[in-house]
Coordinates of C-alpha atoms in Angstrom, one line a residue:
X16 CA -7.7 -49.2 -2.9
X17 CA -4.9 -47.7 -4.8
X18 CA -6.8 -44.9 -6.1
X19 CA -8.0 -44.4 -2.8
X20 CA -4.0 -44.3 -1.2
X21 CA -3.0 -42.3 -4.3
X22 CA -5.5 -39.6 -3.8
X23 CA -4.9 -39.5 0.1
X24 CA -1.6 -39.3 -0.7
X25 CA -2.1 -36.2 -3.0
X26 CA -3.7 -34.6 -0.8
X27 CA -1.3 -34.9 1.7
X28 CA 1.2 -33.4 -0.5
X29 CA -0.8 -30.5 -0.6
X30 CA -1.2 -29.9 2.8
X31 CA 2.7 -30.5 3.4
X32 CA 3.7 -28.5 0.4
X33 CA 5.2 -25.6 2.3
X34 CA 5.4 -23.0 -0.9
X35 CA 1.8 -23.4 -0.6
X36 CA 1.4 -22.2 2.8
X37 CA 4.0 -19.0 2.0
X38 CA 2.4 -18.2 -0.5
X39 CA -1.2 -17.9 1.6
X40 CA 0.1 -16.2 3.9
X41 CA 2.1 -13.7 1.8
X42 CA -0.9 -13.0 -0.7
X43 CA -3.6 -12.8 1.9
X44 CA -1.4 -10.0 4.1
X45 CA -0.8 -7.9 1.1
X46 CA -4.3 -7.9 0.4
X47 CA -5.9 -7.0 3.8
X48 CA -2.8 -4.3 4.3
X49 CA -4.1 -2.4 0.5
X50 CA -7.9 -3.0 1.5
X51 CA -7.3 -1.1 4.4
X52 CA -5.1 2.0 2.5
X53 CA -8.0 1.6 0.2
X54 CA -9.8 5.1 1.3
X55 CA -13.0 5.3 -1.2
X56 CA -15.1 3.1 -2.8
X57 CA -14.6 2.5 -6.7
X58 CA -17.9 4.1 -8.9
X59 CA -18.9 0.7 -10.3
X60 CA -18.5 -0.7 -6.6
X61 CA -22.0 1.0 -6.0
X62 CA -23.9 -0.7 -8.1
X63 CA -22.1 -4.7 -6.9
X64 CA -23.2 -3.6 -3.9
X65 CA -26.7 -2.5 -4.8
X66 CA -27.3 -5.8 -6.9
X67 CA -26.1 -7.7 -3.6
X68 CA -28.9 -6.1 -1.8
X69 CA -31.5 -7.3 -4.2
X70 CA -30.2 -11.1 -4.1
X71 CA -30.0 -10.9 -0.1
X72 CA -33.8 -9.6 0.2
X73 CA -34.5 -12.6 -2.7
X74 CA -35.6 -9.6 -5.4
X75 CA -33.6 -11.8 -8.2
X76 CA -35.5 -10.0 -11.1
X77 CA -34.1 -6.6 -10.0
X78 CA -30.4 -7.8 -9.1
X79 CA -30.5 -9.6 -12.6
X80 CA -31.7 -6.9 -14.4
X81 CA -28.3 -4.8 -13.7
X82 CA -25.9 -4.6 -16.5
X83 CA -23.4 -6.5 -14.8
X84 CA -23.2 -9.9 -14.4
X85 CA -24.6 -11.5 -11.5
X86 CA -22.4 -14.0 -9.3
X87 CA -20.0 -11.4 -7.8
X88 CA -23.0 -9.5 -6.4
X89 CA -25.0 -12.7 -5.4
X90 CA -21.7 -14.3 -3.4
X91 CA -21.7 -10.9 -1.8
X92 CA -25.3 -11.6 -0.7
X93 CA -24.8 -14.9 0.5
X94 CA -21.3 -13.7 2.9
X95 CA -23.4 -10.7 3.4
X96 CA -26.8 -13.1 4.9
X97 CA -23.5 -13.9 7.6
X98 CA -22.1 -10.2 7.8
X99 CA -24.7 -7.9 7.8
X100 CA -21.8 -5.3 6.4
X101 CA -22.4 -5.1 2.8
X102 CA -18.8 -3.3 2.2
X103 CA -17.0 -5.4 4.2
X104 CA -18.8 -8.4 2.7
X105 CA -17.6 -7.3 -0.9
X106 CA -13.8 -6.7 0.1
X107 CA -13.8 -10.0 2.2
X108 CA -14.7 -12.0 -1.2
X109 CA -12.3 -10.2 -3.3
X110 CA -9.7 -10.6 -0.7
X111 CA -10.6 -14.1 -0.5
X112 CA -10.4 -14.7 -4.2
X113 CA -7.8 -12.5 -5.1
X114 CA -5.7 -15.0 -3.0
X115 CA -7.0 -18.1 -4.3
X116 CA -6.4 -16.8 -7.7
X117 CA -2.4 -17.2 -6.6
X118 CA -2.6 -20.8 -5.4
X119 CA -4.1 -22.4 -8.3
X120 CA -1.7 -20.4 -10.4
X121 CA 0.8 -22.1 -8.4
X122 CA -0.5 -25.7 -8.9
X123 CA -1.2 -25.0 -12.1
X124 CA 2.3 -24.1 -12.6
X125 CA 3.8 -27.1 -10.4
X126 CA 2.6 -29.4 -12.6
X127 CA 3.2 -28.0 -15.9
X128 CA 6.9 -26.7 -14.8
X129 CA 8.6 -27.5 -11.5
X130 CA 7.8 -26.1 -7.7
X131 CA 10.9 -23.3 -7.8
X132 CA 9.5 -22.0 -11.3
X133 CA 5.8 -22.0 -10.1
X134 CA 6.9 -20.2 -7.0
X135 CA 8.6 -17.9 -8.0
X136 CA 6.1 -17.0 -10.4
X137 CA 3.4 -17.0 -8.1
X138 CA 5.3 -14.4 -5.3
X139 CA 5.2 -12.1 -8.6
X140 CA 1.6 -12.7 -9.3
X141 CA 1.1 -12.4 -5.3
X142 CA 2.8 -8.9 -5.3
X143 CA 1.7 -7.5 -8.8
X144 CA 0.2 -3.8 -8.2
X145 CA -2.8 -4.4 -10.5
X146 CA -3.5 -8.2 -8.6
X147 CA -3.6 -6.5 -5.7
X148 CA -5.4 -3.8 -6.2
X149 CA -8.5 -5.5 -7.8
X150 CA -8.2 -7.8 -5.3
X151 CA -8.9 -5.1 -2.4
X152 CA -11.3 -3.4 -4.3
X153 CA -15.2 -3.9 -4.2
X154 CA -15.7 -5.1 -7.9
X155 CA -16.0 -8.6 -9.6
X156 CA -12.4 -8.4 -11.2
X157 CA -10.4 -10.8 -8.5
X158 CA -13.8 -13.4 -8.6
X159 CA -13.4 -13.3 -12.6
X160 CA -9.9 -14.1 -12.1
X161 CA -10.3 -17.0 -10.2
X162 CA -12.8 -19.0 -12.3
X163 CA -11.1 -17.5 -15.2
X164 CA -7.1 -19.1 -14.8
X165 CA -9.2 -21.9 -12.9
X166 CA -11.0 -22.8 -16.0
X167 CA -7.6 -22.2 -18.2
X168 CA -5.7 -24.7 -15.9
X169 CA -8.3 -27.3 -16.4
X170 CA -8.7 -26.9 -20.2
X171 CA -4.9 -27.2 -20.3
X172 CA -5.2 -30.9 -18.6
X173 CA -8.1 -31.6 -20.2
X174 CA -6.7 -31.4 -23.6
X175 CA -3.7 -33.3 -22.7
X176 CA -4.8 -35.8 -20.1
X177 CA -8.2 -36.3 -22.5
X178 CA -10.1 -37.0 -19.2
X179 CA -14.1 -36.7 -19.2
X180 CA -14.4 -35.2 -15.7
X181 CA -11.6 -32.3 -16.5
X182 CA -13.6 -31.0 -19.5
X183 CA -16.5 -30.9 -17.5
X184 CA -14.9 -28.9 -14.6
X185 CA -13.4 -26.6 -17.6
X186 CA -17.3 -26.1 -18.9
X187 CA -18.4 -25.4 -15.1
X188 CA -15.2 -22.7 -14.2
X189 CA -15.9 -21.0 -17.6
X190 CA -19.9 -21.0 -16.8
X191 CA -18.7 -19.4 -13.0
X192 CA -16.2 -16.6 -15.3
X193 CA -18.4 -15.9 -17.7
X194 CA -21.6 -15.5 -14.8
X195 CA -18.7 -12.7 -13.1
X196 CA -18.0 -11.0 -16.8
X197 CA -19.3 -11.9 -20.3
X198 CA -16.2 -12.3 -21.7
X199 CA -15.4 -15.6 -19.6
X200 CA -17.0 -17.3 -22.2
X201 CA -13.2 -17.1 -24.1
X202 CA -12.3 -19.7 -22.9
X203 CA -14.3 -22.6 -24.1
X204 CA -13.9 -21.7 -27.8
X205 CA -10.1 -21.9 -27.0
X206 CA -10.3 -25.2 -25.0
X207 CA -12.5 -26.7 -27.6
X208 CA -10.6 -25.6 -30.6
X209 CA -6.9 -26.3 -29.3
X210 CA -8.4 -30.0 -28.2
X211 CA -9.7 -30.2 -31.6
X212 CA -6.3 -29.2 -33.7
X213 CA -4.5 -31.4 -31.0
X214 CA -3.7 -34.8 -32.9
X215 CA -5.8 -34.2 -36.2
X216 CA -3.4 -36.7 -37.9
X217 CA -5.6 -38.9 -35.6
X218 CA -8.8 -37.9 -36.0
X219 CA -10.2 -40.7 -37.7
X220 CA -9.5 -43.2 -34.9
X221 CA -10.2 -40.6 -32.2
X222 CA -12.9 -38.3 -33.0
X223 CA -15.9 -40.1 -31.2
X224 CA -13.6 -39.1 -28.1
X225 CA -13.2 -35.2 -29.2
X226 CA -16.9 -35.1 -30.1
X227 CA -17.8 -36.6 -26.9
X228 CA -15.4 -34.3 -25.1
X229 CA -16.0 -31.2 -26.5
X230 CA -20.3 -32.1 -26.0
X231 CA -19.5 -32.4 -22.1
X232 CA -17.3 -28.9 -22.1
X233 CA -20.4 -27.0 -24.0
X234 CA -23.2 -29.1 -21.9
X235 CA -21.5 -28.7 -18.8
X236 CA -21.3 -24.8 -19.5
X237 CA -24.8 -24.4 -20.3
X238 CA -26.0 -26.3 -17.6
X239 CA -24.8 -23.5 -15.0
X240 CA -25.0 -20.7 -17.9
X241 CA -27.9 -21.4 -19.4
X242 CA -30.5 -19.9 -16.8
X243 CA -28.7 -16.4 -17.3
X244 CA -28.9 -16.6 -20.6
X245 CA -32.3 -17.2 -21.1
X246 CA -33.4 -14.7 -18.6
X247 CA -31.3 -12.0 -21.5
X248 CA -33.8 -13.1 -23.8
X249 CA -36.4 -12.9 -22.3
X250 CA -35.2 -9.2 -20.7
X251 CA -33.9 -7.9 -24.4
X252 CA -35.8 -9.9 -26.6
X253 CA -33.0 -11.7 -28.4
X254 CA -30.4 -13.9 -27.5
X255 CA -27.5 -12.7 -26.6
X256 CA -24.2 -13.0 -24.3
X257 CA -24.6 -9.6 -21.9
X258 CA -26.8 -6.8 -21.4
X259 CA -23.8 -4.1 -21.6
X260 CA -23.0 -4.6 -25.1
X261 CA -24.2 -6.8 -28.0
X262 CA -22.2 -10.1 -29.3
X263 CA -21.1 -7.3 -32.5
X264 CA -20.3 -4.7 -30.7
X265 CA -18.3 -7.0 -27.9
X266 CA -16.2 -7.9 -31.1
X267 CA -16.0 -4.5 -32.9
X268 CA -17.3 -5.7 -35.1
X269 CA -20.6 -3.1 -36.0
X270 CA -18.0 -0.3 -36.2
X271 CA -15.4 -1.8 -38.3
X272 CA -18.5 -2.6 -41.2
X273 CA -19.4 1.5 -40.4
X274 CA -16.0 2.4 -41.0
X275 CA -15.3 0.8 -44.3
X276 CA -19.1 1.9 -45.2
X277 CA -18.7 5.3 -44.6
X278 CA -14.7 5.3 -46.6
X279 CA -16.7 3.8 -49.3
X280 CA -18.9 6.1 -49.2
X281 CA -15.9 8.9 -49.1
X282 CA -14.6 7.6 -52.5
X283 CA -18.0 7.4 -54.0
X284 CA -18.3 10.9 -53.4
X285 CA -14.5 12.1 -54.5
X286 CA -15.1 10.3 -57.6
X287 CA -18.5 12.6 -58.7
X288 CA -16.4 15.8 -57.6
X289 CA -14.2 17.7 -59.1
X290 CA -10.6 17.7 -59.0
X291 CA -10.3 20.6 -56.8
X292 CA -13.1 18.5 -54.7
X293 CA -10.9 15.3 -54.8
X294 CA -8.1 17.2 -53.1
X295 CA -9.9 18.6 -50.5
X296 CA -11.6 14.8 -49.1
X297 CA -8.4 13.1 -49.8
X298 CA -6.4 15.7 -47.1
X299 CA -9.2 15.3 -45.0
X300 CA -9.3 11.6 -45.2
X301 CA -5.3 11.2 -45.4
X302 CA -5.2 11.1 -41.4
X303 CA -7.8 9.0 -40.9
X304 CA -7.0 6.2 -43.1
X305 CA -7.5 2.6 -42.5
X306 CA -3.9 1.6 -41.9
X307 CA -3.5 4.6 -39.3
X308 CA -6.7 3.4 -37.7
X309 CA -5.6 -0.1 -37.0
X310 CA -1.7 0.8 -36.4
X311 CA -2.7 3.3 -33.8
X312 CA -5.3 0.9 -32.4
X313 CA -3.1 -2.0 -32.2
X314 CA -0.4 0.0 -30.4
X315 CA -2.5 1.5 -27.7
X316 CA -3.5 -2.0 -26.9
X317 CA 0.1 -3.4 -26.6
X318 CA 1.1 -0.1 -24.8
X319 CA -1.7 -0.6 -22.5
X320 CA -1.2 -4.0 -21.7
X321 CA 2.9 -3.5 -20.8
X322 CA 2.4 -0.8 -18.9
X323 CA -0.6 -3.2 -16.8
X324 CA 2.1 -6.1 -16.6
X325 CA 4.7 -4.1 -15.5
X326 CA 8.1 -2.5 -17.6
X327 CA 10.3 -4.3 -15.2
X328 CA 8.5 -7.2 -15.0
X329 CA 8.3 -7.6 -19.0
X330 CA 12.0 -7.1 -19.7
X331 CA 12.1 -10.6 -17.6
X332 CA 8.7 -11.2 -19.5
X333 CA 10.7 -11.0 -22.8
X334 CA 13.6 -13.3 -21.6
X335 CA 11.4 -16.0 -20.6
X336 CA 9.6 -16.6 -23.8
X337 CA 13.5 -16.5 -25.5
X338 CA 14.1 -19.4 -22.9
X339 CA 10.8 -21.3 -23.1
X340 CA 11.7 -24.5 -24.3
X341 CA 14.6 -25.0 -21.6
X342 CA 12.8 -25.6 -19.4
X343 CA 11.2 -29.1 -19.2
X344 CA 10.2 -28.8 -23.1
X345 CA 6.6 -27.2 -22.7
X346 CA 5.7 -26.1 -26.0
X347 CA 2.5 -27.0 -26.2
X348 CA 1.6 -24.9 -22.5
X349 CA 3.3 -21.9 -24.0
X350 CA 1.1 -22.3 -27.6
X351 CA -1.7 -22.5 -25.2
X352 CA -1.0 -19.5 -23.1
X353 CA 0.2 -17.4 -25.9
X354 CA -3.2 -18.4 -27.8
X355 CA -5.2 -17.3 -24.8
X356 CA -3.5 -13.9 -24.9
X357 CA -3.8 -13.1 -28.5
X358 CA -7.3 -14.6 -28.4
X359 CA -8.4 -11.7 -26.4
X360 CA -6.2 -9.1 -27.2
X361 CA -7.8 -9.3 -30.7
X362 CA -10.8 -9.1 -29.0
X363 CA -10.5 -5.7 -26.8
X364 CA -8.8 -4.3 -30.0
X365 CA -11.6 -4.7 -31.7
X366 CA -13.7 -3.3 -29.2
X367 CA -11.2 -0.6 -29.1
X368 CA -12.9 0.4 -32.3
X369 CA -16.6 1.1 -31.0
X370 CA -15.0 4.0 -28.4
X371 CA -13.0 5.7 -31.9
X372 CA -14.2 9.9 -31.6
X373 CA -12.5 12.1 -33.6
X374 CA -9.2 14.2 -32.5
X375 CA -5.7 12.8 -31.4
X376 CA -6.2 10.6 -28.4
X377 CA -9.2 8.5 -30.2
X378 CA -8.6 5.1 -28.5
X379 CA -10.1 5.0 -25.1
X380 CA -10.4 1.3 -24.6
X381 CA -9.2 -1.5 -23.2
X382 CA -9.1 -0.5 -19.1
X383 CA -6.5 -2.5 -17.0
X384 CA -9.4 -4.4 -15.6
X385 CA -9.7 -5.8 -19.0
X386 CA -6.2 -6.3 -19.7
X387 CA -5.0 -8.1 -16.5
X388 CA -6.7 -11.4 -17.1
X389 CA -4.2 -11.5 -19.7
X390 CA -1.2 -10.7 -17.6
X391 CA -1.2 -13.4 -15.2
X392 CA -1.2 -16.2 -17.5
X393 CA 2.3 -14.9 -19.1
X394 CA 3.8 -14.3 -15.8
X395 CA 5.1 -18.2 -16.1
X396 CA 7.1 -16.5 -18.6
X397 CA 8.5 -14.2 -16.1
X398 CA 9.1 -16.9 -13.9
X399 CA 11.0 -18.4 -16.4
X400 CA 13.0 -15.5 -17.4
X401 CA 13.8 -14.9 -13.6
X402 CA 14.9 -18.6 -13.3
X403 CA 17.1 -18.8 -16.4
X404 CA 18.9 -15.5 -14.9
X405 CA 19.4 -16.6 -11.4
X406 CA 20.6 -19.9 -13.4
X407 CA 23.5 -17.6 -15.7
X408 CA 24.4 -15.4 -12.8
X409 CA 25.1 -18.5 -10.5
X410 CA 27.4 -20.2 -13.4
X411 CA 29.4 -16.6 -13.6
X412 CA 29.3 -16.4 -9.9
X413 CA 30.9 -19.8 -9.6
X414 CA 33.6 -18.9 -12.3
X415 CA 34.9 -15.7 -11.1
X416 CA 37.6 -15.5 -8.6
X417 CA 36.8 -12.4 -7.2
X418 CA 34.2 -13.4 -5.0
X419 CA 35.5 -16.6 -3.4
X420 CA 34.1 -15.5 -0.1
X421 CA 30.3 -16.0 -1.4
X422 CA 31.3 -19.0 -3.0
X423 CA 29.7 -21.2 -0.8
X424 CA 26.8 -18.6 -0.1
X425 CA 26.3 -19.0 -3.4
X426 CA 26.5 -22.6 -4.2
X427 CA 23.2 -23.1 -4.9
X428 CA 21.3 -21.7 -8.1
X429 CA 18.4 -21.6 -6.2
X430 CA 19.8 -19.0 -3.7
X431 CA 20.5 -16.9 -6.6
X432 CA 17.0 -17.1 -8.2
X433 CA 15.3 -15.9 -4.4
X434 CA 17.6 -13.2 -4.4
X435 CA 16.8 -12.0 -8.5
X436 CA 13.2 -12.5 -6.9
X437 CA 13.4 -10.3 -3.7
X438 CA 15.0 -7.3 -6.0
X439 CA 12.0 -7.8 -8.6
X440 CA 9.9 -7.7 -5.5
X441 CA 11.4 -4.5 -3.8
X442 CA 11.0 -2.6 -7.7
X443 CA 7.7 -3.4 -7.4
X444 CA 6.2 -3.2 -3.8
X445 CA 6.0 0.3 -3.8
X446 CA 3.6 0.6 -6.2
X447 CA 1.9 -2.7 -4.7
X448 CA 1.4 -0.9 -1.3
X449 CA 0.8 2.5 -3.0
X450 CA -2.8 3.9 -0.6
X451 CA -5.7 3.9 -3.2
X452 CA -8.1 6.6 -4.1
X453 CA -6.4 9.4 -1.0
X454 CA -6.8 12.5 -3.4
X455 CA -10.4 10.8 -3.5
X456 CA -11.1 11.7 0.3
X457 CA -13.4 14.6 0.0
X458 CA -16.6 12.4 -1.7
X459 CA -16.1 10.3 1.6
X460 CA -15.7 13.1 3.8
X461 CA -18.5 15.2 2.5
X462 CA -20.7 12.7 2.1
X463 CA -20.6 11.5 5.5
X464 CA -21.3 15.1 6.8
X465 CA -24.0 15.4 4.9
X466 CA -24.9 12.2 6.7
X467 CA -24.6 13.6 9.9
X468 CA -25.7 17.4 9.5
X469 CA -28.7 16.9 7.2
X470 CA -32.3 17.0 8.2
X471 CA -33.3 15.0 5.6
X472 CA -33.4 11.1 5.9
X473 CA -32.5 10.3 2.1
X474 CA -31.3 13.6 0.4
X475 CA -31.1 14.4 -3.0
X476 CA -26.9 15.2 -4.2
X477 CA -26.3 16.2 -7.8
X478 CA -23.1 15.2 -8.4
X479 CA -20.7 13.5 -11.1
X480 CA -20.4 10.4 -9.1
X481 CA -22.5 7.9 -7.2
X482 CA -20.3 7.5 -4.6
X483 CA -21.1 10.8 -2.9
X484 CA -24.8 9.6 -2.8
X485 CA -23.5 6.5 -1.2
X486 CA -21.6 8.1 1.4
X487 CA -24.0 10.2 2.3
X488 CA -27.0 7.6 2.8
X489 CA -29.1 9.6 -0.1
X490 CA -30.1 9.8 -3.8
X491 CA -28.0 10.1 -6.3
X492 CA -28.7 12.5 -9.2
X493 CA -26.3 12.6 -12.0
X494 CA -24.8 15.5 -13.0
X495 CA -24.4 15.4 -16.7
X496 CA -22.4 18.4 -17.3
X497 CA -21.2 21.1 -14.9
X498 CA -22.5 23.7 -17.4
X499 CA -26.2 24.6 -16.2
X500 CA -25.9 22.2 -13.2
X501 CA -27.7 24.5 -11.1
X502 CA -30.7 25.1 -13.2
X503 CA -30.7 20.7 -13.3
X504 CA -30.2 20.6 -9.7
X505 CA -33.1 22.9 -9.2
X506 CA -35.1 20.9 -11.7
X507 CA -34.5 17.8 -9.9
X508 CA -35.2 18.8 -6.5
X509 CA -31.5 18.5 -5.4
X510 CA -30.6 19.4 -1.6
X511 CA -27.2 19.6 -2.3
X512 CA -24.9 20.2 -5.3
X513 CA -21.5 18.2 -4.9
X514 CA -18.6 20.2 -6.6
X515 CA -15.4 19.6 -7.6
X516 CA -12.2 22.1 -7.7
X517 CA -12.4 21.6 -11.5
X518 CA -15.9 22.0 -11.4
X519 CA -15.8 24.9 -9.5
X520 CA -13.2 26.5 -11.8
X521 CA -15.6 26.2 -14.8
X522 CA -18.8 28.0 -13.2
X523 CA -17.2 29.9 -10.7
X524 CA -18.8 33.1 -11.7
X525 CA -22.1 31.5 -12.1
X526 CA -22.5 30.0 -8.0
X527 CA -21.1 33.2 -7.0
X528 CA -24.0 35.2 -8.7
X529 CA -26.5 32.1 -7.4
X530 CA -25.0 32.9 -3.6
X531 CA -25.4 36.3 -3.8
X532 CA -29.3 35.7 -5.2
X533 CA -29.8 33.1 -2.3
X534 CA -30.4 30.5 -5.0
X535 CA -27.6 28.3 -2.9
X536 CA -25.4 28.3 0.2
X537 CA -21.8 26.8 1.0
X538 CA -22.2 25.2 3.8
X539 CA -19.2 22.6 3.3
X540 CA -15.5 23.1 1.8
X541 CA -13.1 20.2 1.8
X542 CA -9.6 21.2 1.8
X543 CA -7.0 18.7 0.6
X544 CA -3.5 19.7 2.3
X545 CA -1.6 17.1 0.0
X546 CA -2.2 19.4 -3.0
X547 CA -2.7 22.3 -4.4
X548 CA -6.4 23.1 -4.6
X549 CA -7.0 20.2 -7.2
X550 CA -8.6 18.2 -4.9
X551 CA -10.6 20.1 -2.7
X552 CA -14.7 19.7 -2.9
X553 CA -17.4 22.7 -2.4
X554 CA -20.8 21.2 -0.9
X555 CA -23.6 23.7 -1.5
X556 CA -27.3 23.8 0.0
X557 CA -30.2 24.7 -2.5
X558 CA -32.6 26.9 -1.2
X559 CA -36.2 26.6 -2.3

């Protein structure tokens, strides 16, 4: 009966826990108000979108056989079996994740800190640019972010609560994150290893319990994971965790043994030479030495991921991992948090190194996608850091004379800290609200009039992206470089030849001299008026 009271009570708490409600309401209006400023589809939206189709028509094979994983696309089919609107079904699940990604990082939060902390924190995370915009968008990011600080709030309480049914949640949240994006499976190597370092001094008297523990995380994960998997090997032919990239290649771990292979091979060859020889491959190899490799590597990551969290935000970032430990001695949480981050930073810099090409801008990896996983566990820290400086202003506030008349405006700390959090806020709802994709109107535009103005039921449209197929209800071929794009359209069987400004630019000569030979016509010019001819789109009509 008490257990029974106790959790009726809890939940009860829940419902009456008015931060909870706010913080709905505000996370769930931002994110309908960006999906509609959102103007064009995203490239890998497409394919979601085409996977969703499979699973709604019950072709599994073919929506499995996609690179990406599959339970963004299949929860798409399932909303989509209700609301025969395949676009609006993907925006109303990441819309609808996106939000409840906020409200578990607020009870997450509540019980590790305290309810102002966790608050505060979460209206940052509800208004971050990057949360938002993922969470408008048609792709799995906002879905993976859900299971993903769902499974690292579990883990957490796991280890310390050492409770059977919490790993096992942990193992079923990390099977969910890892079924959205391969590298959900993060997680339970951290859980498993922090629970096992956790109390080693004990392990003799307690490591039936670990063992036990750590079996029901892994089980528990396989159980949901495990189909997936299998269906890799059977597709590829060995076992492995994703079809877009091998387990060595995920690390970086293939190029970093081809890198030190081919300097070994460098200094082989400099030793047989002669001096004048030795010279010449040690200036070539000067700038692309190890160290410079891994500095510059390492940098573009860390540049990459402040810029995703936010300049503003990380200078309040910074002085809440100074100011950690005042508040309600969570060291462990913070060892937990900052293990998660470096876990995976590690990671995409090592995968960094499978995108290296040669000349002065050789990192190309991570994406924001990747890197915002990572932001919204540290923004406890900016939470923190906002707290501890409501917290000093209100003690200066209190001891200067010259604003007696706020005095008792002011009395309260926690006045302070909602007005450090509504500047924060106003820094960074422009860029929150910013419309997505405008200069992006022309493949939309176009591709609906082909839509409308072709005679063709499913037309051919060469093109550099998918979306102007989409658009325009036809068949996508890819255009793999502009140069000879109009001998590959004509090879194809292309109707129409989609083309940028830039585009244009390059072969201008060339469709001029195909116009005047009747090879193609213009029948379509998009004119952007918000810019100076960089984003306006030719449509031309092959003739056969």
């Amino acid at each position: 009966m008490k257990t029974i009271a106790l959790e009726s009570d809890k939940k009860t708490d829940f419902l009456n826990d008015r931060y909870i409600w706010i913080l709905l309401i505000i996370s769930l209006s931002v994110r309908i108000y960006l999906s509609f400023f959102t103007y064009v589809i995203k490239n890998d939206s497409i394919a979601f979108m085409q996977n969703a189709r499979y699973f709604a028509s019950g072709d599994f094979l073919s929506g499995l056989r996609h690179d990406y994983h599959p339970l963004y696309s299949f929860i798409m089919a399932v909303l989509y079996k209700v609301i025969p609107n395949m676009e609006l079904s993907g925006t109303i699940v990441s819309v609808f994740f996106g939000t409840l990604t906020v409200i578990v990082f607020y009870l997450i939060g509540k019980n590790v800190f305290d309810q102002k902390v966790s608050f505060v924190s979460s209206i940052i995370l509800a208004f971050h640019p990057y949360a938002v915009r993922f969470s408008a968008d048609i792709i799995s990011e906002s879905t993976y972010f859900f299971f993903f600080i769902s499974a690292f709030g579990l883990g957490f309480f796991a280890i310390i609560n050492r409770k059977l049914f919490l790993f096992a949640l942990t193992g079923i949240c990390t099977a969910f994150a890892y079924l959205t994006r391969p590298e959900g499976i993060g997680i339970l190597f951290i859980v498993a290893g922090w629970y096992l370092f956790k109390d080693i001094v004990k392990i003799k008297l307690i490591w039936k319990e670990k063992l036990v523990s750590i079996l029901i995380l892994i089980v528990s994960f396989l159980v949901f994971s495990m189909p997936y998997l299998v269906y890799i090997k059977k597709d590829t032919g060995h076992w492995d965790l994703t079809k877009k990239k091998e387990v060595t290649d995920l690390a970086g771990i293939r190029k970093v043994i081809d890198t030190l292979k081919n300097d070994r091979l460098v200094k082989e060859y400099s030793n047989k030479t002669k001096k004048s020889d030795r010279d010449i491959v040690k200036q070539t190899t000067a700038g692309k030495s190890d160290f410079k490799i891994h500095l510059n590597g390492i940098l573009h990551v860390i540049k990459k991921y402040i810029s995703t969290f936010h300049p503003f935000l990380f200078i309040f970032f910074i002085i809440g991992v100074i100011n950690w430990t005042g508040i309600s001695k969570k060291r462990f949480f913070g060892f937990y948090v900052a293990s998660i981050i470096l876990f995976y930073l590690i990671i995409l810099y090592r995968l960094n190194l499978t995108y290296l090409t040669h000349g002065d801008n050789i990192y190309q990896y991570p994406s924001r996608r990747h890197l915002m996983p990572l932001v919204i566990p540290a923004i406890f820290c900016v939470g923190i850091g906002m707290h501890t400086t409501g917290t000093w202003m209100h003690e200066k506030f209190q001891s200067n004379s010259l604003i007696v008349v706020f005095k008792e405006f002011l009395r309260s700390a926690w006045t302070i800290q909602l007005i450090v959090l509504m500047v924060v806020v106003s820094v960074i709802l422009p860029k929150t609200l910013k419309p997505q994709r405008v200069d992006k109107s022309g493949i939309k535009i176009v591709g609906q009039w082909i839509k409308e103005n072709s005679h063709k039921s499913f037309p051919a449209i060469l093109s550099a992206s998918a979306r102007n197929a989409y658009y325009a209800g036809g068949k996508h071929v890819q255009m793999e470089s502009i140069n000879g794009a109009l001998a590959f359209g004509r090879a194809n069987k292309a109707d129409y030849i989609f083309i940028s400004h830039s585009e244009y630019e390059a072969i201008e000569e060339e469709l001029q001299q195909a116009v005047r030979n009747k090879k193609i016509i213009l029948v379509y010019k998009y004119i952007d008026k918000n810019s100076l001819n960089g984003h306006n789109v030719f449509l031309y009509k092959v003739i056969y």
